[in-house]
């Protein structure tokens, strides 16, 4: 009969120095990754909460009026512009489930990594190019925004349109 079970009297083998080093190295890499990832995740959460609060305070969806015909008109959200007096908010971008204020600073770096209240956040804000008219009277107006990995901001375009391939 083959002896598959370990003998309780026999001492257990100690892990080799190489295995201990490899385990420590893996733990150090894991700790470093968490050190890098957790602050970004916290910033994503802070950004999401800030924009959720801004939408809650500024976007008003009117209550539906009694229908006079069989086809009900679509109730479009209304922006309470009084909320933004004295701020750099120049427009509101709404496209399906994308709903964000558009800011315009003195230069394009002002809101690149800042929320509307000027606090630093890697996700930044959606912004109108600083050389464009805030009244959108230019022939072309350029709006910038981040393609966020969590699907917020312009990250929603990735899930809709995938990695589009373009021909030259």
CSV table of C-alpha atoms in Angstrom, one decimal:
chain,number,residue,atom,x,y,z
A,1,UNK,CA,0.0,0.0,0.0
A,2,UNK,CA,1.4,3.3,-1.1
A,3,UNK,CA,1.8,5.9,1.6
A,4,UNK,CA,-0.1,9.1,0.3
A,5,UNK,CA,-0.8,10.6,3.6
A,6,UNK,CA,1.9,12.6,5.4
A,7,UNK,CA,3.4,11.1,8.5
A,8,UNK,CA,2.4,13.2,11.6
A,9,UNK,CA,5.8,12.5,13.1
A,10,UNK,CA,7.7,13.7,10.0
A,11,UNK,CA,8.4,17.5,10.2
A,12,UNK,CA,6.8,19.7,7.5
A,13,UNK,CA,9.1,21.2,4.8
A,14,UNK,CA,9.8,24.8,5.3
A,15,UNK,CA,9.1,27.1,2.3
A,16,UNK,CA,12.3,28.0,0.4
A,17,UNK,CA,13.8,31.4,0.4
A,18,UNK,CA,12.7,31.9,-3.2
A,19,UNK,CA,9.1,31.2,-2.5
A,20,UNK,CA,9.1,33.6,0.5
A,21,UNK,CA,10.7,36.3,-1.7
A,22,UNK,CA,8.1,35.7,-4.5
A,23,UNK,CA,5.2,36.0,-2.1
A,24,UNK,CA,6.6,39.2,-0.6
A,25,UNK,CA,7.1,40.6,-4.1
A,26,UNK,CA,3.5,39.8,-5.1
A,27,UNK,CA,2.2,41.4,-1.9
A,28,UNK,CA,4.3,44.5,-2.5
A,29,UNK,CA,3.0,44.8,-6.1
A,30,UNK,CA,-0.6,44.4,-4.8
A,31,UNK,CA,0.0,47.1,-2.2
A,32,UNK,CA,1.4,49.4,-4.8
A,33,UNK,CA,-1.5,48.8,-7.2
A,34,UNK,CA,-4.0,49.5,-4.4
A,35,UNK,CA,-2.0,52.7,-3.5
A,36,UNK,CA,-2.4,53.9,-7.1
A,37,UNK,CA,-6.0,52.7,-7.8
A,38,UNK,CA,-7.8,53.6,-4.7
A,39,UNK,CA,-7.3,57.4,-4.9
A,40,UNK,CA,-8.5,57.4,-8.5
A,41,UNK,CA,-11.6,55.4,-7.5
A,42,UNK,CA,-12.2,57.9,-4.8
A,43,UNK,CA,-11.9,60.8,-7.3
A,44,UNK,CA,-14.3,59.0,-9.7
A,45,UNK,CA,-16.8,58.6,-6.8
A,46,UNK,CA,-16.4,62.3,-5.8
A,47,UNK,CA,-16.9,63.4,-9.4
A,48,UNK,CA,-20.0,61.3,-9.8
A,49,UNK,CA,-21.5,62.6,-6.5
A,50,UNK,CA,-20.7,66.2,-7.4
A,51,UNK,CA,-22.4,66.0,-10.8
A,52,UNK,CA,-25.4,64.1,-9.3
A,53,UNK,CA,-25.9,66.9,-6.8
A,54,UNK,CA,-25.6,69.6,-9.5
A,55,UNK,CA,-28.2,67.8,-11.7
A,56,UNK,CA,-30.5,67.4,-8.8
A,57,UNK,CA,-30.3,71.1,-7.9
A,58,UNK,CA,-30.3,72.5,-11.5
A,59,UNK,CA,-32.3,70.2,-13.8
A,60,UNK,CA,-36.0,70.3,-13.4
A,61,UNK,CA,-38.3,67.9,-15.2
A,62,UNK,CA,-41.7,69.4,-15.5
A,63,UNK,CA,-44.7,67.4,-14.5
A,64,UNK,CA,-46.7,66.1,-17.4
A,65,UNK,CA,-49.7,68.2,-18.5
A,66,UNK,CA,-53.0,66.5,-19.2
A,67,UNK,CA,-52.9,65.1,-22.7
A,68,UNK,CA,-55.3,66.7,-25.1
A,69,UNK,CA,-54.5,64.3,-27.9
A,70,UNK,CA,-53.6,60.6,-28.0
A,71,UNK,CA,-49.9,61.4,-28.6
A,72,UNK,CA,-48.3,62.7,-25.4
A,73,UNK,CA,-45.6,65.4,-26.0
A,74,UNK,CA,-42.2,64.5,-24.6
A,75,UNK,CA,-41.4,66.5,-21.4
A,76,UNK,CA,-37.9,68.0,-21.8
A,77,UNK,CA,-35.9,68.8,-18.7
A,78,UNK,CA,-35.5,72.5,-17.9
A,79,UNK,CA,-32.2,74.0,-16.5
A,80,UNK,CA,-32.5,76.4,-13.6
A,81,UNK,CA,-30.0,78.9,-14.8
A,82,UNK,CA,-30.3,81.0,-11.6
A,83,UNK,CA,-28.2,78.3,-10.0
A,84,UNK,CA,-25.2,79.2,-12.2
A,85,UNK,CA,-25.2,83.0,-11.9
A,86,UNK,CA,-21.6,84.2,-11.3
A,87,UNK,CA,-20.1,80.8,-12.3
A,88,UNK,CA,-18.3,79.6,-15.4
A,89,UNK,CA,-21.2,77.4,-16.6
A,90,UNK,CA,-22.1,78.6,-20.1
A,91,UNK,CA,-24.3,75.7,-21.3
A,92,UNK,CA,-25.7,72.3,-20.4
A,93,UNK,CA,-25.0,69.3,-22.6
A,94,UNK,CA,-27.9,66.8,-22.8
A,95,UNK,CA,-27.8,63.8,-25.1
A,96,UNK,CA,-29.8,60.7,-24.1
A,97,UNK,CA,-28.3,59.8,-20.7
A,98,UNK,CA,-25.5,62.3,-20.8
A,99,UNK,CA,-26.3,65.4,-18.8
A,100,UNK,CA,-23.5,67.7,-17.7
A,101,UNK,CA,-22.8,71.5,-17.3
A,102,UNK,CA,-20.4,72.9,-19.8
A,103,UNK,CA,-17.8,75.3,-18.3
A,104,UNK,CA,-15.5,77.8,-19.9
A,105,UNK,CA,-12.5,79.1,-18.1
A,106,UNK,CA,-9.8,81.6,-18.9
A,107,UNK,CA,-7.8,78.9,-20.6
A,108,UNK,CA,-8.5,75.2,-21.4
A,109,UNK,CA,-6.4,74.0,-18.4
A,110,UNK,CA,-8.6,75.6,-15.8
A,111,UNK,CA,-11.3,72.9,-15.8
A,112,UNK,CA,-9.3,70.1,-17.3
A,113,UNK,CA,-8.7,68.5,-13.9
A,114,UNK,CA,-11.1,70.5,-11.8
A,115,UNK,CA,-14.8,70.2,-10.9
A,116,UNK,CA,-17.1,73.2,-11.3
A,117,UNK,CA,-16.3,74.4,-7.7
A,118,UNK,CA,-12.6,74.4,-8.7
A,119,UNK,CA,-11.6,71.5,-6.5
A,120,UNK,CA,-9.0,69.2,-8.1
A,121,UNK,CA,-10.4,66.0,-9.6
A,122,UNK,CA,-8.7,64.0,-12.3
A,123,UNK,CA,-12.0,63.6,-14.2
A,124,UNK,CA,-12.3,67.3,-14.6
A,125,UNK,CA,-15.3,69.0,-16.2
A,126,UNK,CA,-16.8,69.2,-19.7
A,127,UNK,CA,-15.5,72.5,-21.1
A,128,UNK,CA,-16.0,74.8,-24.0
A,129,UNK,CA,-12.7,75.9,-25.7
A,130,UNK,CA,-11.5,79.1,-24.2
A,131,UNK,CA,-11.3,80.9,-27.6
A,132,UNK,CA,-14.9,80.1,-28.5
A,133,UNK,CA,-17.8,82.5,-27.7
A,134,UNK,CA,-19.8,81.4,-24.6
A,135,UNK,CA,-22.9,82.2,-26.7
A,136,UNK,CA,-22.0,79.6,-29.3
A,137,UNK,CA,-22.0,82.2,-32.1
A,138,UNK,CA,-18.7,81.0,-33.6
A,139,UNK,CA,-18.8,79.0,-36.8
A,140,UNK,CA,-17.5,76.0,-34.8
A,141,UNK,CA,-17.5,75.5,-31.1
A,142,UNK,CA,-15.3,72.9,-29.5
A,143,UNK,CA,-16.4,71.0,-26.4
A,144,UNK,CA,-13.9,68.9,-24.5
A,145,UNK,CA,-14.6,66.1,-22.0
A,146,UNK,CA,-12.8,63.1,-20.6
A,147,UNK,CA,-13.5,59.5,-21.9
A,148,UNK,CA,-13.9,58.1,-18.4
A,149,UNK,CA,-13.2,54.4,-17.7
A,150,UNK,CA,-16.3,54.2,-15.5
A,151,UNK,CA,-18.6,55.3,-18.3
A,152,UNK,CA,-19.2,58.7,-16.9
A,153,UNK,CA,-18.9,61.9,-19.0
A,154,UNK,CA,-17.9,61.0,-22.6
A,155,UNK,CA,-17.1,57.4,-21.5
A,156,UNK,CA,-20.7,56.6,-22.5
A,157,UNK,CA,-19.8,57.0,-26.2
A,158,UNK,CA,-17.4,54.0,-25.9
A,159,UNK,CA,-20.3,51.7,-24.9
A,160,UNK,CA,-22.5,53.0,-27.6
A,161,UNK,CA,-20.2,53.2,-30.6
A,162,UNK,CA,-17.4,50.8,-29.5
A,163,UNK,CA,-13.9,51.3,-30.8
A,164,UNK,CA,-14.9,52.9,-34.1
A,165,UNK,CA,-12.5,52.3,-37.0
A,166,UNK,CA,-12.1,55.1,-39.5
A,167,UNK,CA,-10.8,55.0,-43.1
A,168,UNK,CA,-8.4,57.7,-44.2
